[in-house]
């Protein structure tokens, strides 16, 4: 339910801001489109781990091996935090709690940014 119940772009915005400070140029929308279409799409299928995908993305953007290592260490840690502590959009918690109070059971299905091997 990313993008509906909670902000699924928080980690991507954090990474983009880091990359901009490191000299990468472009717009967030362009960055996000390329990241999701050309790289992240391979992760849920298990064809590539999240970290390896991130390393490939950073290499394609001209980063050195040392820089990739440092960025990956921070980014993977930050990503784990973001997926384990999603921030609900304002006004979302109350209806969910009310539905539970009324005995309504529901299931949310979401696209994972982790492979089964991560």
Tab-separated table of N, CA and C in Angstrom:
chain	number	residue	atom	x	y	z
A	1	UNK	N	0.822	-1.187	0.000
A	1	UNK	CA	0.000	0.000	0.000
A	1	UNK	C	0.873	1.260	0.000
A	2	UNK	N	2.106	1.073	-0.447
A	2	UNK	CA	3.013	2.212	-0.510
A	2	UNK	C	2.448	3.299	-1.405
A	3	UNK	N	2.650	4.521	-0.990
A	3	UNK	CA	2.140	5.649	-1.753
A	3	UNK	C	0.666	5.920	-1.503
A	4	UNK	N	-0.028	5.016	-0.804
A	4	UNK	CA	-1.442	5.203	-0.484
A	4	UNK	C	-1.597	5.407	1.024
A	5	UNK	N	-1.072	4.460	1.797
A	5	UNK	CA	-1.152	4.566	3.249
A	5	UNK	C	0.078	5.246	3.844
A	6	UNK	N	1.213	5.054	3.202
A	6	UNK	CA	2.443	5.657	3.716
A	6	UNK	C	3.314	6.158	2.567
A	7	UNK	N	4.262	7.006	2.919
A	7	UNK	CA	5.156	7.614	1.930
A	7	UNK	C	6.240	6.618	1.538
A	8	UNK	N	6.154	6.102	0.335
A	8	UNK	CA	7.137	5.121	-0.130
A	8	UNK	C	8.339	5.773	-0.794
A	9	UNK	N	8.375	7.089	-0.819
A	9	UNK	CA	9.480	7.775	-1.484
A	9	UNK	C	10.503	8.344	-0.504
A	10	UNK	N	10.310	8.149	0.794
A	10	UNK	CA	11.198	8.772	1.784
A	10	UNK	C	12.649	8.341	1.588
A	11	UNK	N	12.892	7.061	1.422
A	11	UNK	CA	14.266	6.588	1.232
A	11	UNK	C	14.826	7.084	-0.098
A	12	UNK	N	14.010	7.047	-1.133
A	12	UNK	CA	14.478	7.522	-2.440
A	12	UNK	C	14.825	9.007	-2.385
A	13	UNK	N	14.042	9.798	-1.666
A	13	UNK	CA	14.346	11.222	-1.523
A	13	UNK	C	15.646	11.412	-0.751
A	14	UNK	N	15.842	10.594	0.300
A	14	UNK	CA	17.085	10.666	1.067
A	14	UNK	C	18.282	10.340	0.168
A	15	UNK	N	18.184	9.243	-0.599
A	15	UNK	CA	19.287	8.850	-1.478
A	15	UNK	C	19.546	9.924	-2.529
A	16	UNK	N	18.507	10.454	-3.129
A	16	UNK	CA	18.674	11.492	-4.144
A	16	UNK	C	19.390	12.710	-3.559
A	17	UNK	N	18.989	13.141	-2.369
A	17	UNK	CA	19.647	14.287	-1.734
A	17	UNK	C	21.126	14.001	-1.487
A	18	UNK	N	21.446	12.783	-1.055
A	18	UNK	CA	22.842	12.398	-0.851
A	18	UNK	C	23.612	12.456	-2.167
A	19	UNK	N	23.032	11.905	-3.216
A	19	UNK	CA	23.709	11.883	-4.514
A	19	UNK	C	23.894	13.289	-5.084
A	20	UNK	N	22.925	14.162	-4.871
A	20	UNK	CA	23.055	15.551	-5.328
A	20	UNK	C	24.222	16.221	-4.602
A	21	UNK	N	24.342	15.985	-3.295
A	21	UNK	CA	25.467	16.556	-2.539
A	21	UNK	C	26.803	16.003	-3.029
A	22	UNK	N	26.773	14.820	-3.643
A	22	UNK	CA	27.996	14.202	-4.165
A	22	UNK	C	28.251	14.586	-5.622
A	23	UNK	N	27.382	15.406	-6.195
A	23	UNK	CA	27.621	15.920	-7.536
A	23	UNK	C	26.765	15.341	-8.646
A	24	UNK	N	25.878	14.404	-8.329
A	24	UNK	CA	24.980	13.856	-9.349
A	24	UNK	C	23.953	14.933	-9.698
A	25	UNK	N	23.708	15.136	-10.968
A	25	UNK	CA	22.763	16.160	-11.414
A	25	UNK	C	21.504	15.511	-11.982
A	26	UNK	N	20.408	16.239	-11.905
A	26	UNK	CA	19.151	15.759	-12.458
A	26	UNK	C	18.002	16.084	-11.533
A	27	UNK	N	16.825	15.665	-11.930
A	27	UNK	CA	15.625	15.903	-11.130
A	27	UNK	C	15.282	14.653	-10.332
A	28	UNK	N	14.559	14.852	-9.236
A	28	UNK	CA	14.126	13.709	-8.436
A	28	UNK	C	13.232	12.791	-9.257
A	29	UNK	N	12.315	13.362	-10.026
A	29	UNK	CA	11.404	12.538	-10.826
A	29	UNK	C	12.164	11.674	-11.821
A	30	UNK	N	13.178	12.239	-12.471
A	30	UNK	CA	13.985	11.467	-13.406
A	30	UNK	C	14.769	10.374	-12.708
A	31	UNK	N	15.389	10.726	-11.581
A	31	UNK	CA	16.122	9.752	-10.776
A	31	UNK	C	15.221	8.597	-10.370
A	32	UNK	N	14.047	8.938	-9.828
A	32	UNK	CA	13.127	7.916	-9.327
A	32	UNK	C	12.634	7.010	-10.456
A	33	UNK	N	12.338	7.585	-11.602
A	33	UNK	CA	11.853	6.783	-12.734
A	33	UNK	C	12.905	5.778	-13.183
A	34	UNK	N	14.143	6.232	-13.333
A	34	UNK	CA	15.221	5.327	-13.761
A	34	UNK	C	15.488	4.280	-12.691
A	35	UNK	N	15.583	4.697	-11.432
A	35	UNK	CA	15.846	3.766	-10.333
A	35	UNK	C	14.780	2.673	-10.289
A	36	UNK	N	13.526	3.047	-10.332
A	36	UNK	CA	12.449	2.055	-10.223
A	36	UNK	C	12.316	1.187	-11.470
A	37	UNK	N	12.419	1.779	-12.637
A	37	UNK	CA	12.208	1.037	-13.888
A	37	UNK	C	13.395	0.148	-14.237
A	38	UNK	N	14.593	0.704	-14.185
A	38	UNK	CA	15.763	-0.010	-14.693
A	38	UNK	C	16.517	-0.814	-13.643
A	39	UNK	N	16.271	-0.554	-12.381
A	39	UNK	CA	17.039	-1.228	-11.337
A	39	UNK	C	16.144	-1.929	-10.319
A	40	UNK	N	15.330	-1.183	-9.601
A	40	UNK	CA	14.529	-1.752	-8.521
A	40	UNK	C	13.567	-2.830	-9.001
A	41	UNK	N	13.108	-2.738	-10.225
A	41	UNK	CA	12.150	-3.718	-10.758
A	41	UNK	C	12.711	-5.137	-10.741
A	42	UNK	N	14.035	-5.295	-10.727
A	42	UNK	CA	14.652	-6.624	-10.732
A	42	UNK	C	14.718	-7.272	-9.357
A	43	UNK	N	14.508	-6.509	-8.302
A	43	UNK	CA	14.706	-7.028	-6.954
A	43	UNK	C	13.607	-7.987	-6.497
A	44	UNK	N	12.326	-7.623	-6.549
A	44	UNK	CA	11.302	-8.533	-6.028
A	44	UNK	C	11.280	-9.903	-6.708
A	45	UNK	N	11.699	-9.971	-7.959
A	45	UNK	CA	11.698	-11.255	-8.668
A	45	UNK	C	12.808	-12.173	-8.181
A	46	UNK	N	13.755	-11.616	-7.432
A	46	UNK	CA	14.866	-12.411	-6.935
A	46	UNK	C	16.027	-12.503	-7.901
A	47	UNK	N	15.925	-11.822	-9.040
A	47	UNK	CA	17.009	-11.895	-10.019
A	47	UNK	C	18.233	-11.108	-9.566
A	48	UNK	N	18.061	-10.246	-8.559
A	48	UNK	CA	19.181	-9.449	-8.071
A	48	UNK	C	18.854	-8.973	-6.652
A	49	UNK	N	19.850	-8.944	-5.780
A	49	UNK	CA	19.622	-8.448	-4.422
A	49	UNK	C	19.496	-6.927	-4.436
A	50	UNK	N	18.916	-6.390	-3.388
A	50	UNK	CA	18.760	-4.942	-3.280
A	50	UNK	C	20.122	-4.258	-3.302
A	51	UNK	N	21.067	-4.762	-2.514
A	51	UNK	CA	22.382	-4.113	-2.442
A	51	UNK	C	23.124	-4.179	-3.769
A	52	UNK	N	23.090	-5.324	-4.438
A	52	UNK	CA	23.762	-5.427	-5.737
A	52	UNK	C	23.110	-4.489	-6.754
A	53	UNK	N	21.802	-4.386	-6.705
A	53	UNK	CA	21.085	-3.467	-7.591
A	53	UNK	C	21.523	-2.031	-7.332
A	54	UNK	N	21.613	-1.664	-6.067
A	54	UNK	CA	22.054	-0.317	-5.715
A	54	UNK	C	23.487	-0.084	-6.193
A	55	UNK	N	24.358	-1.076	-6.020
A	55	UNK	CA	25.748	-0.946	-6.479
A	55	UNK	C	25.809	-0.727	-7.994
A	56	UNK	N	25.000	-1.455	-8.735
A	56	UNK	CA	24.970	-1.293	-10.198
A	56	UNK	C	24.479	0.101	-10.585
A	57	UNK	N	23.464	0.569	-9.892
A	57	UNK	CA	22.930	1.905	-10.158
A	57	UNK	C	23.995	2.971	-9.912
A	58	UNK	N	24.692	2.869	-8.787
A	58	UNK	CA	25.717	3.857	-8.452
A	58	UNK	C	26.880	3.806	-9.436
A	59	UNK	N	27.279	2.600	-9.842
A	59	UNK	CA	28.360	2.459	-10.826
A	59	UNK	C	27.955	3.081	-12.158
A	60	UNK	N	26.704	2.882	-12.547
A	60	UNK	CA	26.215	3.449	-13.806
A	60	UNK	C	26.200	4.979	-13.762
A	61	UNK	N	26.194	5.524	-12.551
A	61	UNK	CA	26.228	6.977	-12.382
A	61	UNK	C	27.644	7.496	-12.144
A	62	UNK	N	28.642	6.664	-12.439
A	62	UNK	CA	30.029	7.105	-12.439
A	62	UNK	C	30.744	7.132	-11.111
A	63	UNK	N	30.203	6.465	-10.106
A	63	UNK	CA	30.860	6.489	-8.800
A	63	UNK	C	31.995	5.472	-8.736
A	64	UNK	N	33.020	5.807	-7.968
A	64	UNK	CA	34.158	4.905	-7.775
A	64	UNK	C	33.766	3.769	-6.831
A	65	UNK	N	34.563	2.705	-6.825
A	65	UNK	CA	34.276	1.559	-5.957
A	65	UNK	C	34.230	1.962	-4.486
A	66	UNK	N	35.166	2.811	-4.057
A	66	UNK	CA	35.185	3.257	-2.668
A	66	UNK	C	33.951	4.056	-2.298
A	67	UNK	N	33.539	4.936	-3.183
A	67	UNK	CA	32.343	5.740	-2.940
A	67	UNK	C	31.108	4.853	-2.921
A	68	UNK	N	31.046	3.905	-3.844
A	68	UNK	CA	29.913	2.970	-3.876
A	68	UNK	C	29.828	2.210	-2.562
A	69	UNK	N	30.963	1.755	-2.056
A	69	UNK	CA	30.987	1.016	-0.792
A	69	UNK	C	30.420	1.877	0.342
A	70	UNK	N	30.853	3.126	0.427
A	70	UNK	CA	30.392	4.022	1.487
A	70	UNK	C	28.908	4.356	1.346
A	71	UNK	N	28.483	4.679	0.138
A	71	UNK	CA	27.076	5.021	-0.086
A	71	UNK	C	26.195	3.810	0.208
A	72	UNK	N	26.605	2.631	-0.239
A	72	UNK	CA	25.810	1.417	0.002
A	72	UNK	C	25.673	1.123	1.488
A	73	UNK	N	26.759	1.269	2.238
A	73	UNK	CA	26.696	1.007	3.676
A	73	UNK	C	25.636	1.884	4.335
A	74	UNK	N	25.639	3.159	4.011
A	74	UNK	CA	24.655	4.075	4.592
A	74	UNK	C	23.259	3.834	4.031
A	75	UNK	N	23.167	3.635	2.725
A	75	UNK	CA	21.863	3.526	2.066
A	75	UNK	C	21.124	2.250	2.441
A	76	UNK	N	21.833	1.138	2.536
A	76	UNK	CA	21.175	-0.124	2.896
A	76	UNK	C	20.657	-0.051	4.331
A	77	UNK	N	21.465	0.512	5.229
A	77	UNK	CA	21.034	0.683	6.619
A	77	UNK	C	19.809	1.591	6.692
A	78	UNK	N	19.842	2.700	5.983
A	78	UNK	CA	18.721	3.642	5.976
A	78	UNK	C	17.483	2.992	5.361
A	79	UNK	N	17.666	2.210	4.300
A	79	UNK	CA	16.540	1.551	3.641
A	79	UNK	C	15.870	0.556	4.587
A	80	UNK	N	16.666	-0.217	5.308
A	80	UNK	CA	16.091	-1.165	6.280
A	80	UNK	C	15.239	-0.436	7.307
A	81	UNK	N	15.729	0.702	7.766
A	81	UNK	CA	14.966	1.482	8.739
A	81	UNK	C	13.648	1.967	8.127
A	82	UNK	N	13.704	2.484	6.912
A	82	UNK	CA	12.493	3.009	6.265
A	82	UNK	C	11.450	1.922	6.025
A	83	UNK	N	11.876	0.727	5.631
A	83	UNK	CA	10.872	-0.308	5.367
A	83	UNK	C	10.341	-0.932	6.649
A	84	UNK	N	11.103	-0.849	7.737
A	84	UNK	CA	10.609	-1.411	8.994
A	84	UNK	C	9.864	-0.381	9.842
A	85	UNK	N	9.961	0.890	9.484
A	85	UNK	CA	9.269	1.963	10.201
A	85	UNK	C	8.595	2.918	9.214
A	86	UNK	N	7.603	2.436	8.465
A	86	UNK	CA	6.948	3.329	7.499
A	86	UNK	C	6.205	4.459	8.216
A	87	UNK	N	6.208	5.620	7.597
A	87	UNK	CA	5.521	6.786	8.157
A	87	UNK	C	4.180	6.923	7.438
A	88	UNK	N	3.105	6.716	8.197
A	88	UNK	CA	1.769	6.824	7.615
A	88	UNK	C	1.484	8.262	7.203
A	89	UNK	N	0.740	8.410	6.131
A	89	UNK	CA	0.285	9.737	5.741
A	89	UNK	C	-0.667	10.258	6.814
A	90	UNK	N	-0.759	11.582	6.969
A	90	UNK	CA	-1.690	12.151	7.943
A	90	UNK	C	-3.116	11.669	7.671
A	91	UNK	N	-3.813	11.331	8.732
A	91	UNK	CA	-5.206	10.921	8.608
A	91	UNK	C	-5.420	9.452	8.306
A	92	UNK	N	-4.356	8.672	8.167
A	92	UNK	CA	-4.495	7.259	7.815
A	92	UNK	C	-4.710	6.382	9.047
A	93	UNK	N	-4.025	6.678	10.136
A	93	UNK	CA	-4.075	5.810	11.315
A	93	UNK	C	-5.481	5.705	11.902
A	94	UNK	N	-6.172	6.820	12.016
A	94	UNK	CA	-7.487	6.807	12.666
A	94	UNK	C	-8.476	5.871	11.956
A	95	UNK	N	-8.651	5.944	10.624
A	95	UNK	CA	-9.586	5.019	9.969
A	95	UNK	C	-9.175	3.548	10.111
A	96	UNK	N	-7.871	3.273	10.085
A	96	UNK	CA	-7.419	1.890	10.248
A	96	UNK	C	-7.780	1.382	11.640
A	97	UNK	N	-7.530	2.197	12.649
A	97	UNK	CA	-7.884	1.809	14.013
A	97	UNK	C	-9.392	1.645	14.171
A	98	UNK	N	-10.152	2.530	13.553
A	98	UNK	CA	-11.619	2.452	13.637
A	98	UNK	C	-12.136	1.185	12.963
A	99	UNK	N	-11.585	0.842	11.809
A	99	UNK	CA	-11.985	-0.401	11.138
A	99	UNK	C	-11.699	-1.607	12.023
A	100	UNK	N	-10.550	-1.610	12.674
A	100	UNK	CA	-10.227	-2.704	13.589
A	100	UNK	C	-11.189	-2.764	14.754
A	101	UNK	N	-11.533	-1.616	15.284
A	101	UNK	CA	-12.472	-1.557	16.401
A	101	UNK	C	-13.834	-2.107	16.000
A	102	UNK	N	-14.205	-1.888	14.733
A	102	UNK	CA	-15.492	-2.375	14.228
A	102	UNK	C	-15.434	-3.847	13.826
A	103	UNK	N	-14.269	-4.456	13.945
A	103	UNK	CA	-14.136	-5.872	13.616
A	103	UNK	C	-13.873	-6.156	12.149
A	104	UNK	N	-13.556	-5.134	11.390
A	104	UNK	CA	-13.272	-5.320	9.965
A	104	UNK	C	-11.854	-5.856	9.812
A	105	UNK	N	-11.726	-6.953	9.081
A	105	UNK	CA	-10.420	-7.542	8.796
A	105	UNK	C	-10.052	-7.208	7.360
A	106	UNK	N	-8.841	-6.795	7.138
A	106	UNK	CA	-8.403	-6.470	5.789
A	106	UNK	C	-6.944	-6.834	5.636
A	107	UNK	N	-6.564	-6.977	4.406
A	107	UNK	CA	-5.189	-7.340	4.080
A	107	UNK	C	-4.638	-6.312	3.110
A	108	UNK	N	-3.424	-5.908	3.349
A	108	UNK	CA	-2.747	-4.980	2.440
A	108	UNK	C	-1.625	-5.735	1.739
A	109	UNK	N	-1.563	-5.604	0.445
A	109	UNK	CA	-0.509	-6.227	-0.348
A	109	UNK	C	0.366	-5.111	-0.894
A	110	UNK	N	1.659	-5.303	-0.809
A	110	UNK	CA	2.543	-4.256	-1.313
A	110	UNK	C	3.689	-4.846	-2.111
A	111	UNK	N	4.289	-3.997	-2.912
A	111	UNK	CA	5.457	-4.351	-3.713
A	111	UNK	C	6.669	-4.239	-2.804
A	112	UNK	N	7.451	-5.281	-2.730
A	112	UNK	CA	8.621	-5.261	-1.866
A	112	UNK	C	9.856	-4.788	-2.615
A	113	UNK	N	10.680	-4.049	-1.921
A	113	UNK	CA	11.960	-3.632	-2.487
A	113	UNK	C	13.065	-4.559	-2.005
A	114	UNK	N	12.696	-5.705	-1.476
A	114	UNK	CA	13.663	-6.696	-1.018
A	114	UNK	C	13.388	-7.996	-1.756
A	115	UNK	N	14.447	-8.701	-2.064
A	115	UNK	CA	14.276	-10.013	-2.684
A	115	UNK	C	14.204	-11.053	-1.580
A	116	UNK	N	13.862	-12.261	-1.918
A	116	UNK	CA	13.785	-13.321	-0.921
A	116	UNK	C	15.156	-13.649	-0.352
A	117	UNK	N	16.217	-13.241	-1.028
A	117	UNK	CA	17.566	-13.508	-0.537
A	117	UNK	C	18.124	-12.372	0.307
A	118	UNK	N	17.455	-11.225	0.341
A	118	UNK	CA	17.946	-10.078	1.128
A	118	UNK	C	17.641	-10.262	2.598
